[in-house]
XYZ file of C-alpha atoms in Angstrom:
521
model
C 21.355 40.769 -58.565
C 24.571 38.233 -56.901
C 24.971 34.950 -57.481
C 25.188 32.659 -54.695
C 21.813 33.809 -52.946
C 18.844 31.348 -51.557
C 15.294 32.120 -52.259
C 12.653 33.034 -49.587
C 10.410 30.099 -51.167
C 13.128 27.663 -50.290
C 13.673 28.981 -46.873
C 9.759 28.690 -45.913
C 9.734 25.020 -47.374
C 12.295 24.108 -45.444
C 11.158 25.619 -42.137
C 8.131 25.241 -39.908
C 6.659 27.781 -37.729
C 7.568 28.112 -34.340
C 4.799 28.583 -31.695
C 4.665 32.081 -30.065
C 5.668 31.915 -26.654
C 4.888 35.106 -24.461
C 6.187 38.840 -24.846
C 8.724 39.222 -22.050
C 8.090 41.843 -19.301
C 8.707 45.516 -19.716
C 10.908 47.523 -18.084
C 9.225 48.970 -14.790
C 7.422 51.987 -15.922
C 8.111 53.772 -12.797
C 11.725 54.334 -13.204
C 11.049 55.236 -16.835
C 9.050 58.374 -18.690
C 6.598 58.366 -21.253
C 7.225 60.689 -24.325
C 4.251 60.954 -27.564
C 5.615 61.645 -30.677
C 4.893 61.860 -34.227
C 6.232 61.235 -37.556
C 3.595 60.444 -40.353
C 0.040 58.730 -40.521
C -0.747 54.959 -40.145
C -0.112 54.827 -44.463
C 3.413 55.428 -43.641
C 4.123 53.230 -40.681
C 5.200 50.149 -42.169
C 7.658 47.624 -40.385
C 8.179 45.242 -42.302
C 11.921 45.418 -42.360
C 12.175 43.993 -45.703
C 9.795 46.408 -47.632
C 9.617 49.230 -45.566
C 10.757 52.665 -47.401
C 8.973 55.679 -45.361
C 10.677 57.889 -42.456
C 7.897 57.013 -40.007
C 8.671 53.475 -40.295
C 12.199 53.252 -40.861
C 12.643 55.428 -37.723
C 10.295 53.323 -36.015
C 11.964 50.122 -36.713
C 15.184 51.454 -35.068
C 13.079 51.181 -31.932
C 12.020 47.736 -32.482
C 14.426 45.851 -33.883
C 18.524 45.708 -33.899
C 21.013 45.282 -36.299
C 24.726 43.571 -35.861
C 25.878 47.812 -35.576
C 23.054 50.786 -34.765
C 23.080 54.182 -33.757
C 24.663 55.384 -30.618
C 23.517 58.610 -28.666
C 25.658 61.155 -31.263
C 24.390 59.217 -33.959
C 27.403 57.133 -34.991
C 27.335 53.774 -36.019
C 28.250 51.625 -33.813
C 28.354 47.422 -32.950
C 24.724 46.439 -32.081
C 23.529 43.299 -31.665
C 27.482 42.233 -32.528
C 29.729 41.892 -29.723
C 32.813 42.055 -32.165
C 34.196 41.655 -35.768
C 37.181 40.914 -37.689
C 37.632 41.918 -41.250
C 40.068 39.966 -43.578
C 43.422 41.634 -44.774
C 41.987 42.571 -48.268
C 38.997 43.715 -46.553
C 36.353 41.214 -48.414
C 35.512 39.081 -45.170
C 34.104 40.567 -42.494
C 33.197 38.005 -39.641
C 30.853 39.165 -36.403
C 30.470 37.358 -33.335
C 27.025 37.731 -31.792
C 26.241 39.321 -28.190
C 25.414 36.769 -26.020
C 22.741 38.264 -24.281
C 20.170 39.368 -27.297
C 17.016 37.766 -27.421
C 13.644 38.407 -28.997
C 11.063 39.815 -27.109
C 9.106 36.210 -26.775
C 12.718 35.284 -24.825
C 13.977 33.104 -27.664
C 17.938 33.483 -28.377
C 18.548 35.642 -31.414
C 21.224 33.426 -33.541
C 23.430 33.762 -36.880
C 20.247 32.140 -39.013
C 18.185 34.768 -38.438
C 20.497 37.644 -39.635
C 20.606 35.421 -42.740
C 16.944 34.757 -43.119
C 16.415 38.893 -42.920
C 19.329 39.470 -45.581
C 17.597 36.801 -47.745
C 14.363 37.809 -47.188
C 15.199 41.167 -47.714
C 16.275 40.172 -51.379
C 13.486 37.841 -51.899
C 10.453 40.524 -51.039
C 11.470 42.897 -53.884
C 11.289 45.834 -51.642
C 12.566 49.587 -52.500
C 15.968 48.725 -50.404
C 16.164 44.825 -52.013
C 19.574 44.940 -53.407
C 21.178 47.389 -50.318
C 23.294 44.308 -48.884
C 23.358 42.008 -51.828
C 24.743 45.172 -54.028
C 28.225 45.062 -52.103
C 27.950 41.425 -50.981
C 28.625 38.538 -52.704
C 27.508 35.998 -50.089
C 26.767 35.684 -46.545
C 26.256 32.551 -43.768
C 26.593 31.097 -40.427
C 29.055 28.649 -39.966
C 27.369 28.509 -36.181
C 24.184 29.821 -33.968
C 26.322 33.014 -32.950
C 28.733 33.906 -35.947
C 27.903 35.833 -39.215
C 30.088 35.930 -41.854
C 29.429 38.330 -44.948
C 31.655 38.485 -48.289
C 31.954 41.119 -50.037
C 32.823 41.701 -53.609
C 34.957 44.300 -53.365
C 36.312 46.535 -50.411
C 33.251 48.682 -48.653
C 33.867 51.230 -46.126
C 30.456 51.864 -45.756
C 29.129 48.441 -44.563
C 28.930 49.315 -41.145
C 25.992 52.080 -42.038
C 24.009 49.617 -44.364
C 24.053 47.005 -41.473
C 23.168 49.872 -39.224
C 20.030 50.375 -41.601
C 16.621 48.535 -40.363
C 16.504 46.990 -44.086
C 19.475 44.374 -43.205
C 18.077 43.694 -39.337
C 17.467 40.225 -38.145
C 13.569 38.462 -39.313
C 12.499 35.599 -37.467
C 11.573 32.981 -40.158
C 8.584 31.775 -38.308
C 6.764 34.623 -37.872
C 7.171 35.582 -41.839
C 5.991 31.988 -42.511
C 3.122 32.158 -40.491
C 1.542 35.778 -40.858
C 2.961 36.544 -44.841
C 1.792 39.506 -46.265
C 0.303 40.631 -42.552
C 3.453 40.087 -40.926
C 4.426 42.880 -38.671
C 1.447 44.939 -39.356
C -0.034 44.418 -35.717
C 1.573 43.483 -31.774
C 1.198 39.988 -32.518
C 2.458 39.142 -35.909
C 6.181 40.381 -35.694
C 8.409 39.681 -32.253
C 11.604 42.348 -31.681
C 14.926 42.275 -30.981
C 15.501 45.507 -29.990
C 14.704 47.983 -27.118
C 11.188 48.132 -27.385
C 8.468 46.190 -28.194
C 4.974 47.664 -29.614
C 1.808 46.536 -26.526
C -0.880 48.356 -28.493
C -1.601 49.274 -32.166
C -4.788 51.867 -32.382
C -4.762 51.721 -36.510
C -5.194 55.337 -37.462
C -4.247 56.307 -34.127
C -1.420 55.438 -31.881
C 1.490 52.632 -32.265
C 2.503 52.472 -28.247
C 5.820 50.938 -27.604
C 6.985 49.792 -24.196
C 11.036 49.158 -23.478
C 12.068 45.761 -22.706
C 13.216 44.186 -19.426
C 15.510 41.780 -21.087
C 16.903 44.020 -23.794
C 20.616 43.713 -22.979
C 20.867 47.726 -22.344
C 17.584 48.255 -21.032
C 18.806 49.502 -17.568
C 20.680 52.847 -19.226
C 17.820 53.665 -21.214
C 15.279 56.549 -19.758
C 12.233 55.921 -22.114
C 9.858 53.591 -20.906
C 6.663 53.985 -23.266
C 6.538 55.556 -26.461
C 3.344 56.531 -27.824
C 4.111 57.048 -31.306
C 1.018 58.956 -32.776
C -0.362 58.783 -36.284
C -1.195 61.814 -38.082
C -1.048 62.823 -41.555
C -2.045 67.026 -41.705
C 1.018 68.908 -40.645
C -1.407 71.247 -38.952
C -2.448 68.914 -36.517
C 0.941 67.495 -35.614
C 1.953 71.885 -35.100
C -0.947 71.977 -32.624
C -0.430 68.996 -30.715
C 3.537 70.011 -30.720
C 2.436 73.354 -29.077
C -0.109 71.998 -26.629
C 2.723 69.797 -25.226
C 0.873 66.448 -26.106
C 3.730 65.740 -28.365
C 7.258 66.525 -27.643
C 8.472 65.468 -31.634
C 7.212 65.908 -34.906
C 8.478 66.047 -38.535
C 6.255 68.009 -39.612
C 5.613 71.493 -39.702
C 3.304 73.830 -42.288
C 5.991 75.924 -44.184
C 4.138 78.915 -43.441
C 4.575 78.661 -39.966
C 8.723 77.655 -40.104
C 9.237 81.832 -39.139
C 6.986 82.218 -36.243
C 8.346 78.572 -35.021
C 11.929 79.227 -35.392
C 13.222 79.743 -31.703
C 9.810 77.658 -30.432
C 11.099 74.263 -31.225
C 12.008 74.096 -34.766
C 15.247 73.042 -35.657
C 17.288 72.551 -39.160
C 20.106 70.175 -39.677
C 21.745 69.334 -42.517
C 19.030 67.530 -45.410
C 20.942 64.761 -47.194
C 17.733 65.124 -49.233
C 16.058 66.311 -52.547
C 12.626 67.452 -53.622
C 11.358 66.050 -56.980
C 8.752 65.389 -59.194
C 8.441 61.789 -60.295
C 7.304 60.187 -63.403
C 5.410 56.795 -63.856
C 7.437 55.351 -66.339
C 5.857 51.836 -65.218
C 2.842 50.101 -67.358
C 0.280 51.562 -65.280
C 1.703 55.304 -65.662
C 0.283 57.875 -69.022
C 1.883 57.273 -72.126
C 2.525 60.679 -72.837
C 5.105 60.655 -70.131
C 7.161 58.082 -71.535
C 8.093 60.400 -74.056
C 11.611 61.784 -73.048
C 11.078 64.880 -74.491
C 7.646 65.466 -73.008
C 9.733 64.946 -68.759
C 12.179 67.212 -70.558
C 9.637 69.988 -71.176
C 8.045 69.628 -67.879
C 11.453 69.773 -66.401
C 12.776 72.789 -68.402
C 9.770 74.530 -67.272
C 9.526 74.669 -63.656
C 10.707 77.963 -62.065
C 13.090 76.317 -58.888
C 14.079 79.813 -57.562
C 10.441 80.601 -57.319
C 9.561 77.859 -55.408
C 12.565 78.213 -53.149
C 11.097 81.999 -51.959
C 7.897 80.314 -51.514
C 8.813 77.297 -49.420
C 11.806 79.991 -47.708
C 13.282 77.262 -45.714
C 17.361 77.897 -46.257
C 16.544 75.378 -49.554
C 19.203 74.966 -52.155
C 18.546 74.730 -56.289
C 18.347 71.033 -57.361
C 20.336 70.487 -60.756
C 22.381 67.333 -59.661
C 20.529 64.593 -57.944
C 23.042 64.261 -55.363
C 22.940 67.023 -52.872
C 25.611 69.251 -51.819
C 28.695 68.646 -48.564
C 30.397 65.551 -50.112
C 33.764 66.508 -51.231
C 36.744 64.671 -53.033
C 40.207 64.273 -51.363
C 41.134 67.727 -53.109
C 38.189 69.451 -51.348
C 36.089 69.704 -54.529
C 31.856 69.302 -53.746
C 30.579 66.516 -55.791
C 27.840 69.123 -57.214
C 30.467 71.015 -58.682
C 32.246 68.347 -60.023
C 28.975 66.385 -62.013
C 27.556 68.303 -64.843
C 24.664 69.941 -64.063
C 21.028 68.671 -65.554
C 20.134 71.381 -67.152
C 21.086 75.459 -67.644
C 20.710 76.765 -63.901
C 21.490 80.728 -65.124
C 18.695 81.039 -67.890
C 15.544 80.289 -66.967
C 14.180 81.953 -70.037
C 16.122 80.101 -72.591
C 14.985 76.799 -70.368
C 11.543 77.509 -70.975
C 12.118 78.381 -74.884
C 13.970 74.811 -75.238
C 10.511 73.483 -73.247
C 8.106 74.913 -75.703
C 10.402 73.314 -78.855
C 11.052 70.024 -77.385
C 6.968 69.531 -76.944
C 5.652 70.862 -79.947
C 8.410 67.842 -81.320
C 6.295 65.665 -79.033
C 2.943 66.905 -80.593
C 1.188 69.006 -78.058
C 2.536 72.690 -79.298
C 1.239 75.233 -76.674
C -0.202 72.071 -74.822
C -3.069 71.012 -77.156
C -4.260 67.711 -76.846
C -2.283 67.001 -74.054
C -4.092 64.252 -71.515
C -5.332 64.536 -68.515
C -2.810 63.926 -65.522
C -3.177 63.653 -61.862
C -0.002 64.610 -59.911
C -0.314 62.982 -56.370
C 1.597 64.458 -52.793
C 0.964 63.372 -49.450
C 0.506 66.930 -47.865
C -0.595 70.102 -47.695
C 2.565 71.843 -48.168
C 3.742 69.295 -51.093
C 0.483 70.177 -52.023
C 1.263 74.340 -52.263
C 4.652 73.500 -53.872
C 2.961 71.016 -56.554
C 0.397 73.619 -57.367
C 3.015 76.175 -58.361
C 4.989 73.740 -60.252
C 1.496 72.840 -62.375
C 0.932 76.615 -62.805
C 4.425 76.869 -64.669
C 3.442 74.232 -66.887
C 0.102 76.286 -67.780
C 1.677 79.559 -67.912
C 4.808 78.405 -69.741
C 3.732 75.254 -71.642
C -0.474 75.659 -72.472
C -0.757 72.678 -70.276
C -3.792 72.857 -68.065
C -4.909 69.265 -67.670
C -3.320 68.343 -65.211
C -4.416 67.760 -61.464
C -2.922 67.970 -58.266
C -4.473 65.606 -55.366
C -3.326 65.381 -51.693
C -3.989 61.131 -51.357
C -3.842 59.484 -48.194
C -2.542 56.064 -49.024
C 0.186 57.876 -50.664
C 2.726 55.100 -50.256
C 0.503 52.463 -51.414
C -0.724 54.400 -54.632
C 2.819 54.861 -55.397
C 4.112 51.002 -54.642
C 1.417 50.091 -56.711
C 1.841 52.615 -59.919
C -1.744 54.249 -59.124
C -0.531 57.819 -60.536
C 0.880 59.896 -63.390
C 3.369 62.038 -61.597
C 3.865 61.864 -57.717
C 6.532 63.839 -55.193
C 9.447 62.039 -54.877
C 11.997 62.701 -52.223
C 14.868 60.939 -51.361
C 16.468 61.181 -47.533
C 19.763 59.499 -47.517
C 19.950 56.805 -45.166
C 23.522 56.828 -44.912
C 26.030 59.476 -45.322
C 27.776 58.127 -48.481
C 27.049 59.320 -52.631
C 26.147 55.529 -53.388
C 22.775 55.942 -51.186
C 21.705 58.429 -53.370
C 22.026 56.459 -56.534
C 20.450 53.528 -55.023
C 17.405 54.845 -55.290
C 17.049 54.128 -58.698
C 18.828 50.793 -59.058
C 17.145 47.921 -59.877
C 14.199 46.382 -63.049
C 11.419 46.689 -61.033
C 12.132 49.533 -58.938
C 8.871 51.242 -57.386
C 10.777 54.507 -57.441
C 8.881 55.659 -61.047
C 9.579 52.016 -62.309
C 12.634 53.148 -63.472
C 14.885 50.594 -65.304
C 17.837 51.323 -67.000
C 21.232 48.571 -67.368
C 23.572 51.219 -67.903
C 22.436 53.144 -65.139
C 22.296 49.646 -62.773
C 25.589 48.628 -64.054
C 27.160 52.275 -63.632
C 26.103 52.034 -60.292
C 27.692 48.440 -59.614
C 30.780 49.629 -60.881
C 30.870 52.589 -59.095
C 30.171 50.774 -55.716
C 32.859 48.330 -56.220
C 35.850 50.159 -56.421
C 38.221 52.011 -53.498
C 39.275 54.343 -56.184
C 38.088 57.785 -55.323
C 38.755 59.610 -58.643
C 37.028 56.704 -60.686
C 34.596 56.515 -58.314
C 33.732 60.121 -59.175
C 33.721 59.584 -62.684
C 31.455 56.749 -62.187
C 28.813 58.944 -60.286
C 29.054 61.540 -62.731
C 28.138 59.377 -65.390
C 24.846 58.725 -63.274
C 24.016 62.088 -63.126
C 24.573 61.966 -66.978
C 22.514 59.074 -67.488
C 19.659 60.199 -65.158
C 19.960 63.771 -66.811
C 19.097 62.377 -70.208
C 16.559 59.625 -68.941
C 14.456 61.960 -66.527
C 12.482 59.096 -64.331
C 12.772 62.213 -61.689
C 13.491 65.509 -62.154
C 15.009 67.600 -59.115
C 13.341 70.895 -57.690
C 15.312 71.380 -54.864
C 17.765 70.235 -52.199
C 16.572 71.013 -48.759
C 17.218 71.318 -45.097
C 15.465 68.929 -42.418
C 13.552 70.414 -40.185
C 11.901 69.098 -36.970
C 9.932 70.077 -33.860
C 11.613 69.254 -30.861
C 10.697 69.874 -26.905
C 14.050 70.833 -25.983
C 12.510 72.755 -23.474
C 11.798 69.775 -21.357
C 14.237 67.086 -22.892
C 17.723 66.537 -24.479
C 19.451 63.420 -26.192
C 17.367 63.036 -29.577
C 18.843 61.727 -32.219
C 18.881 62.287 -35.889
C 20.566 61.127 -38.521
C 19.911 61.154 -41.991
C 15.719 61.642 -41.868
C 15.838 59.057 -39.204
C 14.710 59.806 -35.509
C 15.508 57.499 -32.720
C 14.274 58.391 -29.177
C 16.285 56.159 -27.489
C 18.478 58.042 -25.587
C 16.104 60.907 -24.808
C 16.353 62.263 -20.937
C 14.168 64.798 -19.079
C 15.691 67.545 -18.233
């Protein structure tokens, strides 16, 4: 989307692998404990840096590899693999000296070239988060082996979270080069530069990660081995959770959040929303590229009823930006952006629904095509269900199918549905990460592409103006509103299940769960 950015192709051509040398030693084990957690099934573990886009991977990548900033123990951002930086007086220049004691985990040095390789791979691979660096910066290089120097194009006080994000962390060229497409998908084809590195990969099973010796913090760090277990039914994960073989998990079956509350499930603020999602891409129906037709289905879903049946402190979706971020006057962006649709009369929603697709051509849903509606579990599964049910009861509509699929994340990258669940977790505490989501020609996010919408977005990113910032955002909504690739259900809380019976220090932060800095108690 910049200018002045090389190509991965040119990179490779230039390059020529490295040999592997061996995986340093591991921290001594018996100084150290062993925790098992879990956060999603082997479908969502992906660490590739550069395409990665699921919880489960993004969290585990925090573990792996190191940024120039990361998160501390309270969950701020702060320097990582950096040892300091200087920004320019107009703020466009930010310069970081590299640590001198950060190496990868096969002992080689990590330099300046192989922050830019990851930024420019990051670009090149076309991933969800492909534009998150190259959307504020203009350029980036090293002028030497330990100094980074990014340009920006216009003032950003949220750098320091994007660089804290696994998306911009350091790639070694070689290992990209040599493994391509089945780079970092086992032990050997990926090395690490942060405090662990993974021994073991039991596909299906178990990721195990062991801390390393010559990680440059290694000696304040309690967690030794992490076996980081892979499990896809919610059910499982609760049972495993309460027979102590697991002392985290992300997921929990909604109909057990009462008798769990007070047992080890916790809330904390979402930063999230709960859609349904469109394939607006070649592969998706064509009766859903019909703006009217997302516009019926939208109009029609009853949101407060699925908020009593989920009951988990949710909050009604009508913006796509969730609620808590205020202006300098103390005004909550949610109140500020017009809303999406009527949020007091549900009726006269589902009235306009019934007019707007008999204008399509399927009047009290006849001829309407068969759909299939995809989620990735059993309680997205519930909620999807209900939502499919207002479309018979209100709309005629009952072709359409709901199916829990287990390569969820790879039938979505690759367009193999009609409508899927979409949620967003912001990765960092700022309204742009919300609207990044949908930036971008070939976004996989319902292969969504609008110009206004990307250049709204650019605008709205590069300016230190709060009040046109605003107006920028709202115009989003306004666009999205009108273009429905998504349309929002809900804004919920995160919810977790945590041991904190036994241990104390986890972190979280924005979806995101870093075990780190976890003690026993």
């Amino acid at each position: 989307m910049k200018k002045s950015k090389k190509m991965l192709a040119a990179l490779l051509a230039l390059g020529t692998a490295a040999a592997s040398l061996p995986m340093s030693a591991m921290a001594e084990e018996s100084e150290k404990i062993t925790i098992s957690v879990t956060g999603g099934s082997e479908d969502s573990m992906q660490l590739n840096t550069a395409t990665g886009s699921y919880l489960n991977g993004l969290s585990a990548c925090r573990h792996l590899f190191e940024g120039l900033y990361k998160l501390d123990a309270n969950g701020d951002v702060v320097l990582g693999q950096a040892a300091s930086v200087e920004t320019s007086e107009d703020g466009l220049t930010w310069t970081f000296t590299l640590r001198d004691d950060i190496t990868w985990s096969d002992g080689e040095p990590v330099t300046a070239d192989d922050f830019i390789f990851g930024f420019e791979n990051l670009e090149a691979q076309g991933g969800d988060y492909s534009s998150l660096l190259s959307d504020v910066a203009s350029s980036y290089e090293a002028p030497d082996e330990s100094t980074v120097v990014i340009t920006l194009d216009a003032p950003c006080s949220f750098l320091p979270s994007v660089l804290a994000f696994p998306s911009t962390y350091p790639v070694r060229a070689d290992y990209v080069e040599e493994y391509g497409d089945a780079y970092a998908t086992d032990p050997e084809a990926a090395v690490y530069n942060g405090p662990y590195a993974i021994t073991s990969w039991d596909h299906e099973a178990q990721v195990v990660m062991e801390l390393r010796e010559d990680y440059y913090d290694a000696d304040s760090i309690s967690v030794g081995t992490i076996n980081w277990m892979l499990m896809s039914e919610e059910s499982t994960a609760l049972a495993s959770f309460e027979s102590g073989d697991i002392m985290y998990s992300d997921m929990c079956p909604d109909e057990e959040a009462a008798r769990m509350e007070g047992n080890g499930l916790f809330y904390t603020a979402g930063n999230n929303n709960y859609c349904v999602m469109f394939n607006l891409g070649e592969n998706g129906n064509d009766v859903l590229k019909d703006a009217n037709v997302r516009k019926a289905l939208s109009l029609a879903i009853d949101r407060e009823r699925i908020i009593s049946i989920r009951d988990l402190n949710d909050e009604l979706g009508y913006t796509l930006a969730c609620s808590g971020y205020t202006n300098d006057e103390g005004v909550d962006f949610t109140d500020y952006a017009d809303p999406w649709y009527d949020t007091a009369d549900y009726e006269a929603n589902c009235e306009l629904a019934k007019e707007l697709l008999a204008e399509a051509g399927y009047a009290d849903g006849e001829g309407f095509p068969a759909l299939t509606y995809i989620v990735n579990n059993d309680s997205r599964k519930e909620i999807a269900e209900s939502v499919v049910n207002d479309w018979k009861e209100v709309l005629g509509i009952d072709t359409i199918t709901v199916e829990k699929t287990e390569d969820f994340s790879a039938a979505r990258r690759e367009g193999n549905y009609d409508l899927a669940y979409f949620g967003w977790y912001m990765d960092y505490t700022d309204l742009s990460n919300m609207y990044s989501c949908l930036v971008g020609t070939e976004n996989a996010n319902s292969f969504y592409s609008s110009e206004e919408y990307t250049a709204t977005y650019n605008a709205a990113i590069s300016t230190a103006d709060q009040a046109e910032q605003w107006e920028y955002y709202k115009e989003l909504e306004a666009i999205l509103a009108e273009d429905l690739p998504v349309t929002v259900i809900l804004h919920s809380m995160s919810s977790y299940l945590f041991d904190d019976t036994n241990y104390e220090g986890l972190v979280y932060s924005c979806g995101n769960f870093v075990f780190t800095y976890v003690t026993a108690l």
